[in-house]
Short mmCIF file of C-alpha atoms in Angstrom, two decimals:
data_model
loop_
_atom_site.label_atom_id
_atom_site.label_comp_id
_atom_site.label_asym_id
_atom_site.label_seq_id
_atom_site.Cartn_x
_atom_site.Cartn_y
_atom_site.Cartn_z
CA UNK A 184 0.00 0.00 0.00
CA UNK A 185 1.38 3.39 -0.95
CA UNK A 186 2.18 6.09 1.61
CA UNK A 187 -0.56 8.30 0.11
CA UNK A 188 -3.23 5.65 0.70
CA UNK A 189 -2.02 5.13 4.27
CA UNK A 190 -2.22 8.86 4.98
CA UNK A 191 -5.73 9.07 3.49
CA UNK A 192 -6.97 6.13 5.59
CA UNK A 193 -5.37 7.60 8.71
CA UNK A 194 -7.04 10.96 8.05
CA UNK A 195 -10.45 9.29 7.61
CA UNK A 196 -10.01 7.30 10.83
CA UNK A 197 -9.09 10.40 12.85
CA UNK A 198 -12.01 12.34 11.37
CA UNK A 199 -14.48 9.59 12.27
CA UNK A 200 -13.04 9.28 15.78
CA UNK A 201 -13.29 13.03 16.40
CA UNK A 202 -16.82 13.12 15.02
CA UNK A 203 -17.86 10.35 17.39
CA UNK A 204 -16.34 12.23 20.32
CA UNK A 205 -18.14 15.43 19.36
CA UNK A 206 -21.41 13.56 19.00
CA UNK A 207 -20.94 11.93 22.40
CA UNK A 208 -20.22 15.29 24.02
CA UNK A 209 -23.22 16.93 22.36
CA UNK A 210 -25.49 14.06 23.38
CA UNK A 211 -24.76 14.87 27.01
CA UNK A 212 -26.72 18.10 26.60
CA UNK A 213 -29.55 16.84 24.38
CA UNK A 214 -31.96 16.35 27.28
CA UNK A 215 -31.44 19.75 28.88
CA UNK A 216 -34.56 21.86 29.43
CA UNK A 217 -35.17 24.69 27.01
CA UNK A 218 -36.30 26.94 29.85
CA UNK A 219 -34.89 26.33 33.33
CA UNK A 220 -36.77 26.62 36.59
CA UNK A 221 -35.15 26.65 40.02
CA UNK A 222 -35.75 22.95 40.71
CA UNK A 223 -34.13 21.96 37.42
CA UNK A 224 -31.11 24.16 38.10
CA UNK A 225 -30.56 22.60 41.52
CA UNK A 226 -31.07 19.04 40.24
CA UNK A 227 -28.65 19.60 37.35
CA UNK A 228 -25.96 21.02 39.66
CA UNK A 229 -26.23 18.06 42.03
CA UNK A 230 -25.74 15.69 39.12
CA UNK A 231 -23.09 17.50 37.07
CA UNK A 232 -21.15 19.88 39.32
CA UNK A 233 -17.41 19.11 39.09
CA UNK A 234 -16.77 19.48 42.82
CA UNK A 235 -19.73 17.29 43.75
CA UNK A 236 -18.74 14.61 41.22
CA UNK A 237 -15.18 14.68 42.51
CA UNK A 238 -16.50 14.06 46.03
CA UNK A 239 -18.63 11.20 44.68
CA UNK A 240 -15.47 9.61 43.27
CA UNK A 241 -13.78 10.07 46.64
CA UNK A 242 -16.73 8.27 48.22
CA UNK A 243 -16.32 5.38 45.78
CA UNK A 244 -12.63 5.23 46.64
CA UNK A 245 -13.51 5.13 50.35
CA UNK A 246 -15.91 2.26 49.61
CA UNK A 247 -13.06 0.32 48.00
CA UNK A 248 -10.91 0.96 51.08
CA UNK A 249 -13.68 -0.54 53.20
CA UNK A 250 -13.84 -3.62 50.96
CA UNK A 251 -10.07 -4.06 51.23
CA UNK A 252 -10.13 -3.73 55.03
CA UNK A 253 -12.78 -6.46 55.31
CA UNK A 254 -10.86 -8.72 52.92
CA UNK A 255 -7.75 -8.40 55.11
CA UNK A 256 -9.38 -10.87 57.55
CA UNK A 257 -9.44 -13.60 54.88
CA UNK A 258 -6.54 -15.98 54.19
CA UNK A 259 -4.33 -15.24 51.23
CA UNK A 260 -3.12 -17.79 48.69
CA UNK A 261 -0.07 -17.62 46.45
CA UNK A 262 1.36 -20.07 43.99
CA UNK A 263 4.92 -20.48 42.73
CA UNK A 264 6.54 -22.30 39.83
CA UNK A 265 10.31 -22.52 39.33
CA UNK A 266 12.31 -23.97 36.46
CA UNK A 267 16.12 -24.12 36.59
CA UNK A 268 18.78 -25.37 34.20
CA UNK A 269 22.52 -25.71 34.85
CA UNK A 270 25.46 -26.81 32.69
CA UNK A 271 28.57 -28.53 34.10
CA UNK A 272 31.63 -30.08 32.50
CA UNK A 273 30.14 -33.45 33.26
CA UNK A 274 26.75 -32.62 31.75
CA UNK A 275 23.59 -30.63 32.26
CA UNK A 276 21.02 -30.55 35.03
CA UNK A 277 17.44 -29.30 35.13
CA UNK A 278 15.02 -28.98 38.00
CA UNK A 279 11.55 -27.63 38.66
CA UNK A 280 9.51 -26.81 41.74
CA UNK A 281 5.85 -26.08 42.48
CA UNK A 282 4.28 -24.64 45.61
CA UNK A 283 1.20 -23.14 47.25
CA UNK A 284 1.37 -20.88 50.30
CA UNK A 285 -1.38 -19.44 52.49
CA UNK A 286 -1.57 -17.43 55.69
CA UNK A 287 -4.31 -15.95 57.87
CA UNK A 288 -4.25 -13.59 60.81
CA UNK A 289 -5.83 -15.15 63.89
CA UNK A 290 -5.26 -12.33 66.36
CA UNK A 291 -3.70 -8.90 66.05
CA UNK A 292 -5.01 -7.03 69.06
CA UNK A 293 -8.20 -5.87 67.34
CA UNK A 294 -6.35 -3.94 64.63
CA UNK A 295 -8.31 -5.38 61.71
CA UNK A 296 -11.71 -4.91 63.37
CA UNK A 297 -10.95 -1.31 64.23
CA UNK A 298 -9.56 -0.71 60.77
CA UNK A 299 -12.87 -1.89 59.30
CA UNK A 300 -14.73 0.51 61.59
CA UNK A 301 -12.42 3.35 60.59
CA UNK A 302 -12.90 2.69 56.89
CA UNK A 303 -16.66 2.55 57.42
CA UNK A 304 -16.60 5.91 59.19
CA UNK A 305 -14.43 7.34 56.40
CA UNK A 306 -16.95 6.28 53.77
CA UNK A 307 -19.82 7.84 55.71
CA UNK A 308 -17.83 11.05 56.11
CA UNK A 309 -17.16 11.06 52.36
CA UNK A 310 -20.90 10.73 51.68
CA UNK A 311 -21.65 13.58 54.07
CA UNK A 312 -19.10 15.74 52.26
CA UNK A 313 -21.21 15.25 49.12
CA UNK A 314 -24.33 16.37 51.00
CA UNK A 315 -22.52 19.47 52.31
CA UNK A 316 -21.35 20.38 48.81
CA UNK A 317 -24.88 19.91 47.48
CA UNK A 318 -26.21 22.23 50.20
CA UNK A 319 -23.66 24.90 49.31
CA UNK A 320 -24.50 24.61 45.61
CA UNK A 321 -28.22 24.83 46.38
CA UNK A 322 -27.80 28.11 48.28
CA UNK A 323 -25.58 29.64 45.59
CA UNK A 324 -27.91 28.66 42.76
CA UNK A 325 -31.01 29.85 44.62
CA UNK A 326 -29.46 33.25 45.23
CA UNK A 327 -28.33 33.56 41.60
CA UNK A 328 -31.74 32.42 40.32
CA UNK A 329 -33.66 34.90 42.46
CA UNK A 330 -31.33 37.69 41.35
CA UNK A 331 -32.46 36.98 37.79
CA UNK A 332 -36.13 37.13 38.77
CA UNK A 333 -35.52 40.35 40.71
CA UNK A 334 -33.84 42.05 37.77
CA UNK A 335 -36.47 40.78 35.35
CA UNK A 336 -39.32 42.18 37.44
CA UNK A 337 -37.46 45.46 37.77
CA UNK A 338 -37.18 45.60 33.97
CA UNK A 339 -40.94 45.09 33.62
CA UNK A 340 -41.66 48.14 35.75
CA UNK A 341 -38.94 50.18 34.08
CA UNK A 342 -40.39 49.35 30.66
CA UNK A 343 -43.74 50.71 31.79
CA UNK A 344 -42.07 53.87 33.07
CA UNK A 345 -40.26 54.36 29.78
CA UNK A 346 -43.51 53.94 27.83
CA UNK A 347 -45.09 56.59 30.05
CA UNK A 348 -42.11 58.90 29.52
CA UNK A 349 -42.32 58.49 25.74
CA UNK A 350 -46.03 59.28 25.81
CA UNK A 351 -45.34 62.39 27.88
CA UNK A 352 -42.62 63.53 25.48
CA UNK A 353 -45.00 63.05 22.55
CA UNK A 354 -47.66 65.05 24.35
CA UNK A 355 -45.09 67.68 25.34
CA UNK A 356 -43.94 68.09 21.75
CA UNK A 357 -47.52 68.69 20.65
CA UNK A 358 -48.10 71.20 23.44
CA UNK A 359 -44.84 72.95 22.64
CA UNK A 360 -45.89 73.34 19.00
CA UNK A 361 -49.08 75.11 20.02
CA UNK A 362 -47.29 77.15 22.68
CA UNK A 363 -48.85 75.55 25.75
CA UNK A 364 -45.48 74.72 27.39
CA UNK A 365 -42.06 76.31 27.20
CA UNK A 366 -38.99 74.78 25.53
CA UNK A 367 -37.41 74.17 28.93
CA UNK A 368 -40.36 72.02 30.03
CA UNK A 369 -40.08 69.90 26.88
CA UNK A 370 -36.34 69.45 27.43
CA UNK A 371 -36.99 68.28 30.96
CA UNK A 372 -39.44 65.68 29.69
CA UNK A 373 -36.93 64.52 27.08
CA UNK A 374 -34.17 64.35 29.69
CA UNK A 375 -36.44 62.30 31.95
CA UNK A 376 -37.15 59.90 29.07
CA UNK A 377 -33.42 59.53 28.36
CA UNK A 378 -32.78 58.87 32.06
CA UNK A 379 -35.52 56.22 32.14
CA UNK A 380 -34.05 54.58 29.04
CA UNK A 381 -30.58 54.54 30.62
CA UNK A 382 -31.96 52.96 33.79
CA UNK A 383 -33.73 50.32 31.69
CA UNK A 384 -30.62 49.51 29.64
CA UNK A 385 -28.58 49.22 32.84
CA UNK A 386 -31.12 46.78 34.26
CA UNK A 387 -31.13 44.76 31.02
CA UNK A 388 -27.35 44.52 31.14
CA UNK A 389 -27.54 43.43 34.76
CA UNK A 390 -30.02 40.74 33.78
CA UNK A 391 -27.59 39.33 31.21
CA UNK A 392 -24.83 39.37 33.82
CA UNK A 393 -27.04 37.57 36.34
CA UNK A 394 -28.00 34.95 33.75
CA UNK A 395 -24.32 34.41 32.95
CA UNK A 396 -23.54 34.04 36.66
CA UNK A 397 -26.14 31.29 37.05
CA UNK A 398 -25.04 29.56 33.85
CA UNK A 399 -21.44 29.52 35.05
CA UNK A 400 -22.52 28.19 38.44
CA UNK A 401 -24.18 25.33 36.56
CA UNK A 402 -20.93 24.95 34.58
CA UNK A 403 -22.79 24.83 31.27
CA UNK A 404 -20.73 25.21 28.07
CA UNK A 405 -20.87 28.56 26.31
CA UNK A 406 -22.58 27.08 23.24
CA UNK A 407 -25.55 25.81 25.26
CA UNK A 408 -28.49 28.28 25.16
CA UNK A 409 -29.77 29.20 28.60
CA UNK A 410 -33.08 30.78 29.54
CA UNK A 411 -34.72 31.06 32.95
CA UNK A 412 -38.43 30.43 33.42
CA UNK A 413 -40.69 33.42 34.03
CA UNK A 414 -42.24 32.94 37.46
CA UNK A 415 -44.01 35.28 39.84
CA UNK A 416 -42.24 35.24 43.18
CA UNK A 417 -44.61 35.91 46.06
CA UNK A 418 -43.34 36.64 49.53
CA UNK A 419 -43.67 33.65 51.85
CA UNK A 420 -46.24 34.40 54.55
CA UNK A 421 -45.93 31.12 56.50
CA UNK A 422 -45.01 31.29 60.17
CA UNK A 423 -41.31 30.83 60.80
CA UNK A 424 -39.99 28.11 63.06
CA UNK A 425 -38.86 29.36 66.46
CA UNK A 426 -35.14 30.18 66.55
CA UNK A 427 -34.24 27.71 69.30
CA UNK A 428 -36.21 24.94 67.59
CA UNK A 429 -34.55 25.77 64.27
CA UNK A 430 -31.08 25.62 65.81
CA UNK A 431 -31.83 22.26 67.45
CA UNK A 432 -33.21 20.91 64.18
CA UNK A 433 -30.16 22.07 62.25
CA UNK A 434 -27.83 20.43 64.77
CA UNK A 435 -29.71 17.16 64.25
CA UNK A 436 -29.84 17.02 60.46
CA UNK A 437 -27.02 19.07 58.95
CA UNK A 438 -24.33 16.89 57.30
CA UNK A 439 -21.43 18.95 58.68
CA UNK A 440 -22.52 18.08 62.24
CA UNK A 441 -22.92 14.39 61.44
CA UNK A 442 -19.53 14.43 59.76
CA UNK A 443 -17.91 16.01 62.81
CA UNK A 444 -19.41 13.39 65.12
CA UNK A 445 -18.25 10.57 62.86
CA UNK A 446 -14.79 12.11 62.70
CA UNK A 447 -14.51 11.77 66.49
CA UNK A 448 -15.40 8.08 66.23
CA UNK A 449 -12.88 7.71 63.44
CA UNK A 450 -10.08 9.18 65.54
CA UNK A 451 -11.03 6.95 68.49
CA UNK A 452 -10.70 3.92 66.24
CA UNK A 453 -7.37 5.21 64.94
CA UNK A 454 -6.15 5.32 68.54
CA UNK A 455 -7.30 1.73 69.09
CA UNK A 456 -5.40 0.73 65.96
CA UNK A 457 -2.29 2.38 67.35
CA UNK A 458 -2.69 0.49 70.65
CA UNK A 459 -3.08 -2.80 68.77
CA UNK A 460 0.48 -2.64 67.44
CA UNK A 461 1.90 -3.29 70.94
CA UNK A 462 -0.19 -6.44 71.43
CA UNK A 463 0.83 -9.98 70.39
CA UNK A 464 0.25 -10.98 66.78
CA UNK A 465 -0.79 -14.56 65.97
CA UNK A 466 -0.97 -15.96 62.45
CA UNK A 467 -1.47 -19.37 60.88
CA UNK A 468 0.46 -20.36 57.79
CA UNK A 469 0.61 -23.39 55.57
CA UNK A 470 2.29 -24.55 52.39
CA UNK A 471 2.29 -27.35 49.83
CA UNK A 472 5.32 -28.01 47.63
CA UNK A 473 6.85 -30.57 45.31
CA UNK A 474 9.60 -30.74 42.72
CA UNK A 475 11.58 -32.64 40.12
CA UNK A 476 15.30 -32.90 39.35
CA UNK A 477 16.98 -34.54 36.38
CA UNK A 478 19.81 -35.81 38.63
CA UNK A 479 17.46 -37.67 40.96
CA UNK A 480 16.25 -41.17 40.42
CA UNK A 481 12.69 -41.84 39.42
CA UNK A 482 10.29 -40.71 36.79
CA UNK A 483 8.75 -37.26 36.74
CA UNK A 484 5.42 -38.35 38.34
CA UNK A 485 7.20 -40.44 40.97
CA UNK A 486 9.51 -37.58 41.94
CA UNK A 487 6.57 -35.18 42.25
CA UNK A 488 4.80 -37.69 44.47
CA UNK A 489 7.85 -38.51 46.59
CA UNK A 490 8.86 -34.87 47.13
CA UNK A 491 5.35 -33.67 47.96
CA UNK A 492 5.62 -31.73 51.25
CA UNK A 493 2.95 -30.24 53.50
CA UNK A 494 3.61 -27.71 56.24
CA UNK A 495 1.39 -25.98 58.80
CA UNK A 496 2.54 -23.62 61.50
CA UNK A 497 1.59 -20.93 63.98
CA UNK A 498 3.59 -17.76 64.37
CA UNK A 499 3.30 -15.62 67.49
CA UNK A 500 4.97 -12.23 67.39
CA UNK A 501 5.33 -10.42 70.71
CA UNK A 502 6.43 -6.78 70.59
CA UNK A 503 8.90 -6.03 73.37
CA UNK A 504 10.38 -2.64 72.63
CA UNK A 505 9.65 -0.50 69.58
CA UNK A 506 11.55 2.65 70.60
CA UNK A 507 8.33 4.32 71.82
CA UNK A 508 6.77 4.28 68.36
CA UNK A 509 3.45 2.90 69.65
CA UNK A 510 3.45 5.17 72.69
CA UNK A 511 4.00 8.19 70.48
CA UNK A 512 1.32 7.13 68.00
CA UNK A 513 -1.21 6.62 70.80
CA UNK A 514 -0.43 10.05 72.23
CA UNK A 515 -0.80 11.68 68.82
CA UNK A 516 -4.06 9.79 68.21
CA UNK A 517 -5.41 11.10 71.51
CA UNK A 518 -4.51 14.63 70.40
CA UNK A 519 -6.40 14.03 67.15
CA UNK A 520 -9.46 13.00 69.18
CA UNK A 521 -9.31 16.25 71.14
CA UNK A 522 -8.83 18.13 67.88
CA UNK A 523 -11.88 16.42 66.35
CA UNK A 524 -14.00 17.29 69.39
CA UNK A 525 -12.85 20.90 69.24
CA UNK A 526 -13.60 20.99 65.51
CA UNK A 527 -17.11 19.65 66.12
CA UNK A 528 -17.70 22.27 68.81
CA UNK A 529 -16.57 24.97 66.39
CA UNK A 530 -18.83 23.58 63.66
CA UNK A 531 -21.81 23.56 66.02
CA UNK A 532 -21.09 27.14 67.09
CA UNK A 533 -20.72 28.27 63.48
CA UNK A 534 -23.97 26.55 62.51
CA UNK A 535 -26.02 27.96 65.39
CA UNK A 536 -24.66 31.42 64.63
CA UNK A 537 -25.53 31.00 60.95
CA UNK A 538 -29.09 29.97 61.85
CA UNK A 539 -29.39 32.92 64.22
CA UNK A 540 -28.11 35.28 61.52
CA UNK A 541 -30.55 33.78 59.01
CA UNK A 542 -33.40 34.25 61.48
CA UNK A 543 -32.48 37.91 62.06
CA UNK A 544 -32.14 38.41 58.29
CA UNK A 545 -35.67 37.10 57.79
CA UNK A 546 -37.07 39.35 60.52
CA UNK A 547 -35.31 42.40 59.13
CA UNK A 548 -36.23 41.57 55.54
CA UNK A 549 -39.90 41.09 56.43
CA UNK A 550 -40.13 44.41 58.25
CA UNK A 551 -38.25 46.10 55.40
CA UNK A 552 -40.61 44.50 52.90
CA UNK A 553 -43.69 45.77 54.75
CA UNK A 554 -42.26 49.30 54.86
CA UNK A 555 -41.16 49.18 51.21
CA UNK A 556 -44.55 47.89 50.10
CA UNK A 557 -46.34 50.73 51.88
CA UNK A 558 -43.91 53.26 50.42
CA UNK A 559 -44.38 51.79 46.94
CA UNK A 560 -48.17 52.00 47.15
CA UNK A 561 -48.24 55.60 48.33
CA UNK A 562 -45.57 56.89 45.95
CA UNK A 563 -47.35 55.12 43.09
CA UNK A 564 -50.61 56.81 43.97
CA UNK A 565 -48.84 60.16 44.37
CA UNK A 566 -47.23 59.72 40.94
CA UNK A 567 -50.59 58.94 39.39
CA UNK A 568 -52.05 62.12 40.85
CA UNK A 569 -49.02 64.16 39.80
CA UNK A 570 -49.28 62.82 36.23
CA UNK A 571 -52.96 63.74 36.08
CA UNK A 572 -52.28 67.23 37.42
CA UNK A 573 -49.41 67.68 34.97
CA UNK A 574 -51.72 66.77 32.14
CA UNK A 575 -54.25 69.34 33.36
CA UNK A 576 -51.53 71.94 33.82
CA UNK A 577 -52.03 72.19 37.59
CA UNK A 578 -48.48 71.02 38.50
CA UNK A 579 -45.26 71.92 36.73
CA UNK A 580 -42.82 69.44 35.24
CA UNK A 581 -40.28 69.80 38.08
CA UNK A 582 -42.78 68.69 40.72
CA UNK A 583 -43.81 65.75 38.57
CA UNK A 584 -40.23 64.60 37.98
CA UNK A 585 -39.47 64.83 41.69
CA UNK A 586 -42.44 62.60 42.42
CA UNK A 587 -41.39 60.24 39.64
CA UNK A 588 -37.88 59.86 41.11
CA UNK A 589 -39.41 59.05 44.49
CA UNK A 590 -41.56 56.41 42.82
CA UNK A 591 -38.60 54.81 41.04
CA UNK A 592 -36.66 54.65 44.30
CA UNK A 593 -39.66 53.13 46.07
CA UNK A 594 -40.19 50.67 43.22
CA UNK A 595 -36.63 49.38 43.29
CA UNK A 596 -36.65 49.22 47.09
CA UNK A 597 -39.89 47.24 47.02
CA UNK A 598 -38.67 44.70 44.47
CA UNK A 599 -35.36 44.30 46.28
CA UNK A 600 -37.12 43.87 49.63
CA UNK A 601 -39.52 41.27 48.21
CA UNK A 602 -36.80 39.04 46.78
CA UNK A 603 -34.52 39.55 49.78
CA UNK A 604 -37.31 38.43 52.10
CA UNK A 605 -38.03 35.45 49.86
CA UNK A 606 -34.38 34.41 49.68
CA UNK A 607 -33.74 34.80 53.41
CA UNK A 608 -36.86 32.79 54.23
CA UNK A 609 -35.77 29.97 51.91
CA UNK A 610 -32.30 29.91 53.46
CA UNK A 611 -33.66 29.88 57.02
CA UNK A 612 -36.08 27.06 56.23
CA UNK A 613 -33.31 25.18 54.42
CA UNK A 614 -31.30 25.03 57.65
CA UNK A 615 -34.21 23.15 59.22
CA UNK A 616 -34.46 20.60 56.43
CA UNK A 617 -37.09 22.23 54.22
CA UNK A 618 -36.06 21.74 50.56
CA UNK A 619 -35.67 24.82 48.40
CA UNK A 620 -38.25 24.77 45.63
CA UNK A 621 -39.66 27.18 43.05
#
């Protein structure tokens, strides 16, 4: 086959291989939703987040460690085959040997049993690390998702304001033509319209940034289109759980607390493993062997039969002095136990403080929401009256624009307060085991 044909075939093979890889990668995203809601975002992150998947692999590795620790209690079995040849002045010699060897630990001071317990604790801790990472991702995604809804609602109101401003400019231009208003009044209306348009464009840009933030949190490729569902977020009016009850509940169910408690048990078992190394070690071993030599008398089968050996023995190892290695390891293990207890205490303190902060955030956000809602209602009504009076020529443009600015401030404060209250309530409930949903 010519070099040209080889190169062509190689090129075709590489092209097909790359096409298959691209198809496989694209197929991973075929089932993604066209429009994402909060539940879908959270579910996708739990399944595809790199950090979470890395922790899942660590959990699988810990499971293999547990399997290996249990298997250490079983006997092992090894086989051996040897074949030798030698040449002397008087001739040549060949020999062969065959053997089986096995050993089992009968007693080692409880080391193997405690090692199994330790590996079991390690696997549980690895699983709890996954749960903690999922909780962190849930909070981050919820906050990013609600930021999108906040900005989108803000844009809706700002669009309405801009439409009103455009209508007022159109009316002002007509009134200016017939001499009803001065040039300065028309310019003020046009400036207000430009300001409203700028505010709207800024909000639209912020929406794109918030969407990008959520998309990057989900670790979606750039080429994947991403759109968030349009939902109406209503402030949660359900009664909050009492703070003390919420703290107690969080201490019972949060994975970081369970992990800290298991870590103490793990360190206790590690200390028992260290103590086991100073205790006697008893093992049982056995072997079967046979062989053949060309210099010996007898046929090959007879030699194998005649040289067949069986051996069985007990070995007791008694540590006498190990240069304080065990004593040092036990002391260090005890320090690790104290460290684990201190770490758990710190985790509990951090969690109770976080729940307390979340509770205060909800209280503050609710009171701020009530005040912002009242302000929004009254400034909206005042703006409506000012617009009607402006149209009738009772108020001047300056008074109207002042009232409009107050309304915009109240509007943005109201929307911010509503979503802040919603987010803080979700976070507080999440600490007590209530799932975050749409």
